[in-house]
Amino acid sequence: MTEGGVQYSKIAEIKGPLVIVDDVENAAFDELVEIETREGERRLGKVLEVGNGKAIVQVFEGTTGLSISGTNAKFVGKVMEMPVSKEVLGRVFDGLGRPKDGLPDPIADKFIDINGEPMNPEQREYPKDFIQTGVSVIDGMITLVRGQKLPIFSGSGMSHNLLAAQIARQASVVGTQDDFAVVFAAIGVQYSEAEYFRRSLEESGALKRSVLFLNLADDPAIERIITPRVALTVAEYLAFDLGMHVLVILTDMTNYAEALREISAAREEVPGRKGYPGYLYTDLSTIYERAGKLNGKKGSVTQVPILSMPSDDITHPIPDLTGYITEGQIVLGRDLFRQGVYPPVNILMSLSRLMKDGIGEGSTRADHGEISNQNYDAYSRAQEVRALAGIVGKAGLTEIDLKYMDVGDVFEKEFLSQATDENRTIDETLSILWKVVSKLPKNELTKVKDKFVEQYYQEK
Amino acid sequence: MESSSALETTIDKILDQTQKNILSSINLALTDAQKTLDNAIPRLEQEYDKIISDGKKEADKIQKQIVGSSDLEARNKHLLALEKAVENVFTKALEQIANAQRNGDYANLIKSLLEKSTNILGTTQVIVYTNSKDKDLVKSTLSQFSGAELSAETIDCLGGVIVKSKDGAMTFDNTIDARIERLKPLIRKEIASKFGVGN
């Protein structure tokens, strides 16, 4: 990085969120820039491109009100850094990492580049430890493990924010005394939602072990580029410097991608699918790949990014590219949501690729994998039977078909449905899974070992 | 007489039968009641366990809420108190800097600030701004920088210089105030460590 602090006053052009500064001699890619308006207001930005005496600066707080004359750009000589210390726990910051709770800046233990350091692939440790979210459908059938990145694919208006707040409040690591923390980054959310997240964590006592980054819908869109990065910087510090297990919840990543598209359009880059830049995949991976565990380090960073799929379209570039990078997905279903089921998780479209390594004897319970598979199988069959009943009517169904229909209903009413403040232990979750399949005769339970059937099958 | 005795026998039989039926019904009801009670006990126990476990969960939740918010409140008060102490130290330090003697060391500082500024801007064709206290000192030092001029206009700062290229395109703020501002997070950390925070 070059020696910083020089202020340039030749602004060549202001285009969307970009400011083009002329006659710049010593600027570096990603360098932090302070833009000073004619009125003395200061805004932050970063260098996107340098060359031919020009620097293209992306202004995080937007360029509204800036004019070519009277605007100065000060190149700070360093990249954007986040001050970190244990004191960030229990604090609320804005999307750029500035305190939003009326308290002073945290006394920093370190200043860390918000772009993070790439994890050495050879140093990565395979994630295999269970995280209990207290949400039955996740713990029982789409289990989250420490160091995993498991996105929630939702749609507009669905209850993903309720679910995110519930996970943030309830998540814990079981069977260890290690510290656990939640880093919550709200990207482009409404004020009421941000307030809900804050109040929800405060009232449940979970704020003490949480860090909140709130970028509101009326904050400049460009700020959203930074929010997940400052959140992950704090998470990495808590995990790898302080040895904590950190769950990072990023909601809503669609807003992040929209901001990326806005910058790309302003830079006149060749658009890719639906106008998103061609490097959307690479860019998303610089965020998602910051999850994991490292050999020889105690802590872990687990990510639950939440994205609302435009028009509930799972083939949309954002969920599509996210799915390539992450290790499974939790899909919320519009039909279940309309029926009033909470959380409306469409179990048949959801999957946790690392689940098998985080469950079973020594982690959760020996029968976990098998009872989960049995329920998946039974619910899938129940859906087929429901479709059949729609054509031939209930009268045309066999006795066993009717039992599967019953299983489907019980699955949705008792297993899937859960109050927003209901924190179920893994034993309670597994017990409900057994209750659901106990609606079937024993000989239908082909995915579970007999010894488990004998032990857990619930006779009428 | 005979018919009356037959009637009595019949009545007795009916009474007997009725008594038997009633007794049997009572026994049956008793067995049913016993069965219902027996069945109810495990359900009752389950219900009892559930109520106790729900109660425990609720109590845990409330405990977490109370402990969490009290911890946070205490921590926040501590943060505010610390910040106030740090600010006090800062203010005192700034006062000392402002009243510092403009001696030989200070002249060297001004020279090095001018050197650094012109190096960064890449030219000595500059206009230099300083405060009224340092004006004479800066003026004498500027003789070593060909093309550099001192502005007649003074600025409000603790000390140091602002250097601007003559075409007005580049400015470098090398006042003591700006340097302190740049280093403020590190200085805060240093002061806090004196109070035993962040060690």
PDB file of N, CA, C and O in Angstrom, chain A residues 3-10 23 25-26 74 86-87 89-91 102-109 111 203-205 207-208 421 423-425 428, chain B residues 53 57 61 64-65 67-69 71-72 75-76 79-80 82-83 86 116 120-122 167-173 182 185-186 188-189 192 197-198:
ATOM      1  N   GLU A   3       1.939   5.359   0.604  1.00  0.00           N
ATOM      2  CA  GLU A   3       1.819   6.292   1.731  1.00  0.00           C
ATOM      3  C   GLU A   3       0.526   7.070   1.530  1.00  0.00           C
ATOM      4  O   GLU A   3       0.271   7.616   0.466  1.00  0.00           O
ATOM      5  N   GLY A   4      -0.325   7.110   2.543  1.00  0.00           N
ATOM      6  CA  GLY A   4      -1.638   7.710   2.336  1.00  0.00           C
ATOM      7  C   GLY A   4      -1.761   9.101   2.895  1.00  0.00           C
ATOM      8  O   GLY A   4      -0.819   9.646   3.453  1.00  0.00           O
ATOM      9  N   GLY A   5      -2.936   9.652   2.745  1.00  0.00           N
ATOM     10  CA  GLY A   5      -3.249  10.928   3.343  1.00  0.00           C
ATOM     11  C   GLY A   5      -3.360  12.058   2.350  1.00  0.00           C
ATOM     12  O   GLY A   5      -3.751  13.160   2.700  1.00  0.00           O
ATOM     13  N   VAL A   6      -3.014  11.810   1.056  1.00  0.00           N
ATOM     14  CA  VAL A   6      -3.079  12.889   0.073  1.00  0.00           C
ATOM     15  C   VAL A   6      -4.532  13.092  -0.351  1.00  0.00           C
ATOM     16  O   VAL A   6      -5.252  12.136  -0.630  1.00  0.00           O
ATOM     17  N   GLN A   7      -4.897  14.343  -0.385  1.00  0.00           N
ATOM     18  CA  GLN A   7      -6.265  14.668  -0.777  1.00  0.00           C
ATOM     19  C   GLN A   7      -6.253  15.243  -2.193  1.00  0.00           C
ATOM     20  O   GLN A   7      -5.483  16.161  -2.480  1.00  0.00           O
ATOM     21  N   TYR A   8      -7.067  14.691  -3.057  1.00  0.00           N
ATOM     22  CA  TYR A   8      -7.135  15.159  -4.451  1.00  0.00           C
ATOM     23  C   TYR A   8      -8.438  15.913  -4.651  1.00  0.00           C
ATOM     24  O   TYR A   8      -9.489  15.510  -4.161  1.00  0.00           O
ATOM     25  N   SER A   9      -8.349  16.992  -5.422  1.00  0.00           N
ATOM     26  CA  SER A   9      -9.570  17.782  -5.589  1.00  0.00           C
ATOM     27  C   SER A   9     -10.049  17.838  -7.044  1.00  0.00           C
ATOM     28  O   SER A   9     -10.985  18.554  -7.355  1.00  0.00           O
ATOM     29  N   LYS A  10      -9.382  17.042  -7.937  1.00  0.00           N
ATOM     30  CA  LYS A  10      -9.851  17.041  -9.329  1.00  0.00           C
ATOM     31  C   LYS A  10     -10.774  15.854  -9.542  1.00  0.00           C
ATOM     32  O   LYS A  10     -10.324  14.708  -9.734  1.00  0.00           O
ATOM     33  N   ASP A  23      -5.706  12.805 -12.049  1.00  0.00           N
ATOM     34  CA  ASP A  23      -4.349  13.162 -11.623  1.00  0.00           C
ATOM     35  C   ASP A  23      -3.923  12.467 -10.341  1.00  0.00           C
ATOM     36  O   ASP A  23      -3.248  13.046  -9.491  1.00  0.00           O
ATOM     37  N   GLU A  25      -1.707   9.925  -8.412  1.00  0.00           N
ATOM     38  CA  GLU A  25      -0.417   9.294  -8.687  1.00  0.00           C
ATOM     39  C   GLU A  25      -0.183   8.021  -7.882  1.00  0.00           C
ATOM     40  O   GLU A  25       0.288   7.029  -8.399  1.00  0.00           O
ATOM     41  N   ASN A  26      -0.495   8.087  -6.589  1.00  0.00           N
ATOM     42  CA  ASN A  26      -0.150   6.936  -5.754  1.00  0.00           C
ATOM     43  C   ASN A  26      -1.373   6.337  -5.093  1.00  0.00           C
ATOM     44  O   ASN A  26      -1.579   6.518  -3.899  1.00  0.00           O
ATOM     45  N   LYS A  74      -9.724  11.882  -0.337  1.00  0.00           N
ATOM     46  CA  LYS A  74      -8.476  11.664   0.387  1.00  0.00           C
ATOM     47  C   LYS A  74      -8.161  10.175   0.400  1.00  0.00           C
ATOM     48  O   LYS A  74      -8.960   9.373   0.917  1.00  0.00           O
ATOM     49  N   LYS A  86     -12.717  -8.435  22.086  1.00  0.00           N
ATOM     50  CA  LYS A  86     -13.819  -9.211  22.663  1.00  0.00           C
ATOM     51  C   LYS A  86     -14.998  -8.293  22.990  1.00  0.00           C
ATOM     52  O   LYS A  86     -16.141  -8.754  23.114  1.00  0.00           O
ATOM     53  N   GLU A  87     -14.686  -6.999  23.139  1.00  0.00           N
ATOM     54  CA  GLU A  87     -15.726  -6.034  23.502  1.00  0.00           C
ATOM     55  C   GLU A  87     -16.780  -5.841  22.415  1.00  0.00           C
ATOM     56  O   GLU A  87     -17.772  -5.161  22.631  1.00  0.00           O
ATOM     57  N   LEU A  89     -18.648  -8.064  21.343  1.00  0.00           N
ATOM     58  CA  LEU A  89     -19.807  -8.895  21.707  1.00  0.00           C
ATOM     59  C   LEU A  89     -20.827  -8.034  22.447  1.00  0.00           C
ATOM     60  O   LEU A  89     -20.468  -7.268  23.341  1.00  0.00           O
ATOM     61  N   GLY A  90     -22.080  -8.190  22.050  1.00  0.00           N
ATOM     62  CA  GLY A  90     -23.140  -7.415  22.687  1.00  0.00           C
ATOM     63  C   GLY A  90     -23.314  -6.034  22.071  1.00  0.00           C
ATOM     64  O   GLY A  90     -24.094  -5.236  22.560  1.00  0.00           O
ATOM     65  N   ARG A  91     -22.577  -5.765  20.994  1.00  0.00           N
ATOM     66  CA  ARG A  91     -22.653  -4.446  20.381  1.00  0.00           C
ATOM     67  C   ARG A  91     -23.473  -4.476  19.086  1.00  0.00           C
ATOM     68  O   ARG A  91     -23.631  -5.527  18.469  1.00  0.00           O
ATOM     69  N   GLY A 102     -25.082   3.827  20.402  1.00  0.00           N
ATOM     70  CA  GLY A 102     -24.844   4.966  21.289  1.00  0.00           C
ATOM     71  C   GLY A 102     -23.601   4.808  22.148  1.00  0.00           C
ATOM     72  O   GLY A 102     -23.314   5.665  22.984  1.00  0.00           O
ATOM     73  N   LEU A 103     -22.872   3.742  21.987  1.00  0.00           N
ATOM     74  CA  LEU A 103     -21.653   3.518  22.767  1.00  0.00           C
ATOM     75  C   LEU A 103     -20.436   3.907  21.919  1.00  0.00           C
ATOM     76  O   LEU A 103     -20.542   3.991  20.701  1.00  0.00           O
ATOM     77  N   PRO A 104     -19.299   4.131  22.574  1.00  0.00           N
ATOM     78  CA  PRO A 104     -18.117   4.535  21.781  1.00  0.00           C
ATOM     79  C   PRO A 104     -17.569   3.405  20.916  1.00  0.00           C
ATOM     80  O   PRO A 104     -17.953   2.239  21.096  1.00  0.00           O
ATOM     81  N   ASP A 105     -16.654   3.760  20.029  1.00  0.00           N
ATOM     82  CA  ASP A 105     -15.972   2.733  19.217  1.00  0.00           C
ATOM     83  C   ASP A 105     -15.316   1.729  20.151  1.00  0.00           C
ATOM     84  O   ASP A 105     -14.771   2.126  21.183  1.00  0.00           O
ATOM     85  N   PRO A 106     -15.350   0.446  19.814  1.00  0.00           N
ATOM     86  CA  PRO A 106     -14.685  -0.504  20.712  1.00  0.00           C
ATOM     87  C   PRO A 106     -13.183  -0.240  20.755  1.00  0.00           C
ATOM     88  O   PRO A 106     -12.599   0.159  19.747  1.00  0.00           O
ATOM     89  N   ILE A 107     -12.591  -0.424  21.920  1.00  0.00           N
ATOM     90  CA  ILE A 107     -11.132  -0.306  22.026  1.00  0.00           C
ATOM     91  C   ILE A 107     -10.568  -1.527  21.314  1.00  0.00           C
ATOM     92  O   ILE A 107     -10.809  -2.665  21.720  1.00  0.00           O
ATOM     93  N   ALA A 108      -9.822  -1.271  20.240  1.00  0.00           N
ATOM     94  CA  ALA A 108      -9.435  -2.394  19.375  1.00  0.00           C
ATOM     95  C   ALA A 108      -8.258  -3.181  19.940  1.00  0.00           C
ATOM     96  O   ALA A 108      -7.320  -2.612  20.492  1.00  0.00           O
ATOM     97  N   ASP A 109      -8.381  -4.486  19.788  1.00  0.00           N
ATOM     98  CA  ASP A 109      -7.257  -5.344  20.099  1.00  0.00           C
ATOM     99  C   ASP A 109      -6.393  -5.453  18.835  1.00  0.00           C
ATOM    100  O   ASP A 109      -5.166  -5.518  18.891  1.00  0.00           O
ATOM    101  N   PHE A 111      -6.618  -4.435  14.267  1.00  0.00           N
ATOM    102  CA  PHE A 111      -7.349  -3.859  13.133  1.00  0.00           C
ATOM    103  C   PHE A 111      -7.175  -4.854  11.995  1.00  0.00           C
ATOM    104  O   PHE A 111      -6.051  -5.149  11.591  1.00  0.00           O
ATOM    105  N   GLU A 203     -34.002  -9.259  24.370  1.00  0.00           N
ATOM    106  CA  GLU A 203     -34.959  -9.797  25.327  1.00  0.00           C
ATOM    107  C   GLU A 203     -34.677 -11.241  25.708  1.00  0.00           C
ATOM    108  O   GLU A 203     -35.063 -11.694  26.775  1.00  0.00           O
ATOM    109  N   SER A 204     -34.029 -11.967  24.812  1.00  0.00           N
ATOM    110  CA  SER A 204     -33.749 -13.372  25.132  1.00  0.00           C
ATOM    111  C   SER A 204     -32.417 -13.520  25.866  1.00  0.00           C
ATOM    112  O   SER A 204     -32.038 -14.606  26.261  1.00  0.00           O
ATOM    113  N   GLY A 205     -31.735 -12.407  26.046  1.00  0.00           N
ATOM    114  CA  GLY A 205     -30.440 -12.472  26.735  1.00  0.00           C
ATOM    115  C   GLY A 205     -29.325 -12.938  25.821  1.00  0.00           C
ATOM    116  O   GLY A 205     -28.195 -13.122  26.267  1.00  0.00           O
ATOM    117  N   LEU A 207     -28.132 -11.302  23.243  1.00  0.00           N
ATOM    118  CA  LEU A 207     -27.338 -10.201  22.676  1.00  0.00           C
ATOM    119  C   LEU A 207     -25.920 -10.194  23.262  1.00  0.00           C
ATOM    120  O   LEU A 207     -24.963  -9.817  22.603  1.00  0.00           O
ATOM    121  N   LYS A 208     -25.833 -10.677  24.513  1.00  0.00           N
ATOM    122  CA  LYS A 208     -24.546 -10.726  25.217  1.00  0.00           C
ATOM    123  C   LYS A 208     -23.478 -11.499  24.439  1.00  0.00           C
ATOM    124  O   LYS A 208     -22.308 -11.181  24.493  1.00  0.00           O
ATOM    125  N   ASP A 421     -40.737 -19.225  19.792  1.00  0.00           N
ATOM    126  CA  ASP A 421     -39.898 -19.176  20.994  1.00  0.00           C
ATOM    127  C   ASP A 421     -39.704 -20.566  21.601  1.00  0.00           C
ATOM    128  O   ASP A 421     -39.358 -20.712  22.760  1.00  0.00           O
ATOM    129  N   ASN A 423     -37.760 -23.839  21.980  1.00  0.00           N
ATOM    130  CA  ASN A 423     -36.384 -24.324  21.806  1.00  0.00           C
ATOM    131  C   ASN A 423     -36.365 -25.817  22.139  1.00  0.00           C
ATOM    132  O   ASN A 423     -36.379 -26.191  23.302  1.00  0.00           O
ATOM    133  N   ARG A 424     -36.351 -26.666  21.091  1.00  0.00           N
ATOM    134  CA  ARG A 424     -36.418 -28.114  21.336  1.00  0.00           C
ATOM    135  C   ARG A 424     -35.004 -28.709  21.411  1.00  0.00           C
ATOM    136  O   ARG A 424     -34.160 -28.375  20.581  1.00  0.00           O
ATOM    137  N   THR A 425     -34.814 -29.598  22.368  1.00  0.00           N
ATOM    138  CA  THR A 425     -33.530 -30.289  22.442  1.00  0.00           C
ATOM    139  C   THR A 425     -33.497 -31.351  21.348  1.00  0.00           C
ATOM    140  O   THR A 425     -34.539 -31.708  20.792  1.00  0.00           O
ATOM    141  N   GLU A 428     -35.791 -34.260  22.173  1.00  0.00           N
ATOM    142  CA  GLU A 428     -37.214 -33.973  21.924  1.00  0.00           C
ATOM    143  C   GLU A 428     -37.501 -34.094  20.422  1.00  0.00           C
ATOM    144  O   GLU A 428     -38.516 -34.658  20.015  1.00  0.00           O
TER     145      GLU A 428
ATOM    146  N   SER B  53     -40.758 -29.761  33.041  1.00  0.00           N
ATOM    147  CA  SER B  53     -39.668 -29.454  32.094  1.00  0.00           C
ATOM    148  C   SER B  53     -39.905 -28.115  31.383  1.00  0.00           C
ATOM    149  O   SER B  53     -38.971 -27.335  31.199  1.00  0.00           O
ATOM    150  N   LYS B  57     -37.555 -24.882  31.535  1.00  0.00           N
ATOM    151  CA  LYS B  57     -37.090 -24.172  30.333  1.00  0.00           C
ATOM    152  C   LYS B  57     -37.399 -22.683  30.445  1.00  0.00           C
ATOM    153  O   LYS B  57     -36.580 -21.835  30.133  1.00  0.00           O
ATOM    154  N   LYS B  61     -34.910 -19.607  30.594  1.00  0.00           N
ATOM    155  CA  LYS B  61     -35.013 -18.516  29.622  1.00  0.00           C
ATOM    156  C   LYS B  61     -35.022 -17.170  30.350  1.00  0.00           C
ATOM    157  O   LYS B  61     -34.281 -16.255  29.991  1.00  0.00           O
ATOM    158  N   LYS B  64     -31.662 -16.433  31.810  1.00  0.00           N
ATOM    159  CA  LYS B  64     -30.739 -15.964  30.763  1.00  0.00           C
ATOM    160  C   LYS B  64     -31.013 -14.500  30.419  1.00  0.00           C
ATOM    161  O   LYS B  64     -30.092 -13.708  30.240  1.00  0.00           O
ATOM    162  N   GLN B  65     -32.327 -14.183  30.291  1.00  0.00           N
ATOM    163  CA  GLN B  65     -32.712 -12.806  29.947  1.00  0.00           C
ATOM    164  C   GLN B  65     -32.194 -11.833  30.981  1.00  0.00           C
ATOM    165  O   GLN B  65     -31.558 -10.827  30.667  1.00  0.00           O
ATOM    166  N   VAL B  67     -29.900 -12.290  33.449  1.00  0.00           N
ATOM    167  CA  VAL B  67     -28.433 -12.261  33.582  1.00  0.00           C
ATOM    168  C   VAL B  67     -27.816 -11.551  32.378  1.00  0.00           C
ATOM    169  O   VAL B  67     -26.945 -10.686  32.529  1.00  0.00           O
ATOM    170  N   GLY B  68     -28.310 -11.904  31.170  1.00  0.00           N
ATOM    171  CA  GLY B  68     -27.770 -11.323  29.937  1.00  0.00           C
ATOM    172  C   GLY B  68     -27.899  -9.818  29.924  1.00  0.00           C
ATOM    173  O   GLY B  68     -26.929  -9.105  29.675  1.00  0.00           O
ATOM    174  N   SER B  69     -29.111  -9.324  30.240  1.00  0.00           N
ATOM    175  CA  SER B  69     -29.290  -7.878  30.138  1.00  0.00           C
ATOM    176  C   SER B  69     -28.533  -7.159  31.242  1.00  0.00           C
ATOM    177  O   SER B  69     -28.003  -6.069  31.020  1.00  0.00           O
ATOM    178  N   ASP B  71     -25.680  -8.175  32.628  1.00  0.00           N
ATOM    179  CA  ASP B  71     -24.268  -8.211  32.220  1.00  0.00           C
ATOM    180  C   ASP B  71     -23.977  -7.121  31.200  1.00  0.00           C
ATOM    181  O   ASP B  71     -22.982  -6.411  31.296  1.00  0.00           O
ATOM    182  N   LEU B  72     -24.890  -7.022  30.225  1.00  0.00           N
ATOM    183  CA  LEU B  72     -24.683  -6.035  29.164  1.00  0.00           C
ATOM    184  C   LEU B  72     -24.728  -4.619  29.698  1.00  0.00           C
ATOM    185  O   LEU B  72     -23.912  -3.777  29.328  1.00  0.00           O
ATOM    186  N   ARG B  75     -21.580  -3.920  31.477  1.00  0.00           N
ATOM    187  CA  ARG B  75     -20.480  -3.785  30.527  1.00  0.00           C
ATOM    188  C   ARG B  75     -20.547  -2.414  29.820  1.00  0.00           C
ATOM    189  O   ARG B  75     -19.548  -1.732  29.661  1.00  0.00           O
ATOM    190  N   ASN B  76     -21.771  -2.037  29.443  1.00  0.00           N
ATOM    191  CA  ASN B  76     -21.930  -0.763  28.736  1.00  0.00           C
ATOM    192  C   ASN B  76     -21.553   0.428  29.620  1.00  0.00           C
ATOM    193  O   ASN B  76     -20.938   1.384  29.150  1.00  0.00           O
ATOM    194  N   LEU B  79     -17.898   0.569  29.666  1.00  0.00           N
ATOM    195  CA  LEU B  79     -17.377   1.127  28.408  1.00  0.00           C
ATOM    196  C   LEU B  79     -17.470   2.648  28.401  1.00  0.00           C
ATOM    197  O   LEU B  79     -16.529   3.336  28.006  1.00  0.00           O
ATOM    198  N   LEU B  80     -18.629   3.160  28.874  1.00  0.00           N
ATOM    199  CA  LEU B  80     -18.822   4.611  28.879  1.00  0.00           C
ATOM    200  C   LEU B  80     -17.850   5.283  29.848  1.00  0.00           C
ATOM    201  O   LEU B  80     -17.274   6.337  29.544  1.00  0.00           O
ATOM    202  N   LEU B  82     -14.956   4.133  30.779  1.00  0.00           N
ATOM    203  CA  LEU B  82     -13.614   4.025  30.200  1.00  0.00           C
ATOM    204  C   LEU B  82     -13.407   5.100  29.130  1.00  0.00           C
ATOM    205  O   LEU B  82     -12.376   5.772  29.080  1.00  0.00           O
ATOM    206  N   GLU B  83     -14.431   5.268  28.287  1.00  0.00           N
ATOM    207  CA  GLU B  83     -14.342   6.241  27.205  1.00  0.00           C
ATOM    208  C   GLU B  83     -14.158   7.655  27.773  1.00  0.00           C
ATOM    209  O   GLU B  83     -13.377   8.445  27.260  1.00  0.00           O
ATOM    210  N   VAL B  86     -10.619   7.960  28.911  1.00  0.00           N
ATOM    211  CA  VAL B  86      -9.724   8.081  27.749  1.00  0.00           C
ATOM    212  C   VAL B  86      -9.809   9.491  27.173  1.00  0.00           C
ATOM    213  O   VAL B  86      -8.797  10.118  26.862  1.00  0.00           O
ATOM    214  N   LYS B 116       8.363  15.248   4.614  1.00  0.00           N
ATOM    215  CA  LYS B 116       7.451  14.128   4.349  1.00  0.00           C
ATOM    216  C   LYS B 116       6.319  14.577   3.401  1.00  0.00           C
ATOM    217  O   LYS B 116       5.980  13.873   2.439  1.00  0.00           O
ATOM    218  N   ILE B 120       5.587  13.152  -0.342  1.00  0.00           N
ATOM    219  CA  ILE B 120       4.323  12.476  -0.681  1.00  0.00           C
ATOM    220  C   ILE B 120       3.664  13.145  -1.883  1.00  0.00           C
ATOM    221  O   ILE B 120       3.138  12.476  -2.781  1.00  0.00           O
ATOM    222  N   LEU B 121       3.698  14.476  -1.900  1.00  0.00           N
ATOM    223  CA  LEU B 121       3.079  15.180  -3.031  1.00  0.00           C
ATOM    224  C   LEU B 121       3.967  15.115  -4.278  1.00  0.00           C
ATOM    225  O   LEU B 121       3.517  15.354  -5.381  1.00  0.00           O
ATOM    226  N   GLY B 122       5.242  14.812  -4.076  1.00  0.00           N
ATOM    227  CA  GLY B 122       6.158  14.653  -5.211  1.00  0.00           C
ATOM    228  C   GLY B 122       6.617  15.966  -5.802  1.00  0.00           C
ATOM    229  O   GLY B 122       7.061  16.011  -6.955  1.00  0.00           O
ATOM    230  N   ASP B 167      -0.947  24.052  -8.021  1.00  0.00           N
ATOM    231  CA  ASP B 167      -2.120  23.990  -8.924  1.00  0.00           C
ATOM    232  C   ASP B 167      -3.399  23.653  -8.157  1.00  0.00           C
ATOM    233  O   ASP B 167      -4.489  23.583  -8.726  1.00  0.00           O
ATOM    234  N   GLY B 168      -3.275  23.399  -6.871  1.00  0.00           N
ATOM    235  CA  GLY B 168      -4.451  23.153  -6.030  1.00  0.00           C
ATOM    236  C   GLY B 168      -5.026  21.754  -6.145  1.00  0.00           C
ATOM    237  O   GLY B 168      -6.044  21.436  -5.516  1.00  0.00           O
ATOM    238  N   ALA B 169      -4.382  20.880  -6.907  1.00  0.00           N
ATOM    239  CA  ALA B 169      -4.966  19.548  -7.140  1.00  0.00           C
ATOM    240  C   ALA B 169      -4.744  18.587  -5.969  1.00  0.00           C
ATOM    241  O   ALA B 169      -5.553  17.697  -5.732  1.00  0.00           O
ATOM    242  N   MET B 170      -3.622  18.777  -5.261  1.00  0.00           N
ATOM    243  CA  MET B 170      -3.299  17.833  -4.182  1.00  0.00           C
ATOM    244  C   MET B 170      -3.049  18.579  -2.888  1.00  0.00           C
ATOM    245  O   MET B 170      -2.436  19.653  -2.890  1.00  0.00           O
ATOM    246  N   THR B 171      -3.525  17.986  -1.800  1.00  0.00           N
ATOM    247  CA  THR B 171      -3.302  18.587  -0.489  1.00  0.00           C
ATOM    248  C   THR B 171      -2.850  17.482   0.465  1.00  0.00           C
ATOM    249  O   THR B 171      -3.361  16.360   0.389  1.00  0.00           O
ATOM    250  N   PHE B 172      -1.900  17.807   1.307  1.00  0.00           N
ATOM    251  CA  PHE B 172      -1.536  16.831   2.330  1.00  0.00           C
ATOM    252  C   PHE B 172      -1.592  17.511   3.693  1.00  0.00           C
ATOM    253  O   PHE B 172      -0.906  18.498   3.936  1.00  0.00           O
ATOM    254  N   ASP B 173      -2.443  16.973   4.550  1.00  0.00           N
ATOM    255  CA  ASP B 173      -2.638  17.554   5.866  1.00  0.00           C
ATOM    256  C   ASP B 173      -1.664  16.893   6.836  1.00  0.00           C
ATOM    257  O   ASP B 173      -1.839  15.738   7.201  1.00  0.00           O
ATOM    258  N   ARG B 182      -5.384  10.400  12.753  1.00  0.00           N
ATOM    259  CA  ARG B 182      -5.050   9.160  12.042  1.00  0.00           C
ATOM    260  C   ARG B 182      -4.658   8.052  13.024  1.00  0.00           C
ATOM    261  O   ARG B 182      -4.953   6.892  12.819  1.00  0.00           O
ATOM    262  N   PRO B 185      -7.160   5.652  17.010  1.00  0.00           N
ATOM    263  CA  PRO B 185      -7.523   4.319  17.515  1.00  0.00           C
ATOM    264  C   PRO B 185      -6.373   3.646  18.269  1.00  0.00           C
ATOM    265  O   PRO B 185      -6.595   3.017  19.307  1.00  0.00           O
ATOM    266  N   LEU B 186      -5.156   3.837  17.778  1.00  0.00           N
ATOM    267  CA  LEU B 186      -4.008   3.203  18.443  1.00  0.00           C
ATOM    268  C   LEU B 186      -3.711   3.900  19.774  1.00  0.00           C
ATOM    269  O   LEU B 186      -3.392   3.242  20.770  1.00  0.00           O
ATOM    270  N   ARG B 188      -5.927   5.467  21.621  1.00  0.00           N
ATOM    271  CA  ARG B 188      -7.000   5.061  22.553  1.00  0.00           C
ATOM    272  C   ARG B 188      -6.668   3.721  23.184  1.00  0.00           C
ATOM    273  O   ARG B 188      -6.840   3.505  24.366  1.00  0.00           O
ATOM    274  N   LYS B 189      -6.179   2.811  22.331  1.00  0.00           N
ATOM    275  CA  LYS B 189      -5.839   1.468  22.821  1.00  0.00           C
ATOM    276  C   LYS B 189      -4.727   1.562  23.880  1.00  0.00           C
ATOM    277  O   LYS B 189      -4.782   0.925  24.930  1.00  0.00           O
ATOM    278  N   ALA B 192      -6.143   3.033  27.044  1.00  0.00           N
ATOM    279  CA  ALA B 192      -6.993   2.033  27.710  1.00  0.00           C
ATOM    280  C   ALA B 192      -6.140   0.979  28.395  1.00  0.00           C
ATOM    281  O   ALA B 192      -6.485   0.501  29.484  1.00  0.00           O
ATOM    282  N   VAL B 197      -7.200  -2.279  30.428  1.00  0.00           N
ATOM    283  CA  VAL B 197      -8.145  -2.832  29.458  1.00  0.00           C
ATOM    284  C   VAL B 197      -7.400  -3.235  28.192  1.00  0.00           C
ATOM    285  O   VAL B 197      -6.563  -2.487  27.700  1.00  0.00           O
ATOM    286  N   GLY B 198      -7.726  -4.421  27.716  1.00  0.00           N
ATOM    287  CA  GLY B 198      -7.158  -4.873  26.441  1.00  0.00           C
ATOM    288  C   GLY B 198      -5.750  -5.405  26.554  1.00  0.00           C
ATOM    289  O   GLY B 198      -5.045  -5.521  25.568  1.00  0.00           O
TER     290      GLY B 198
END
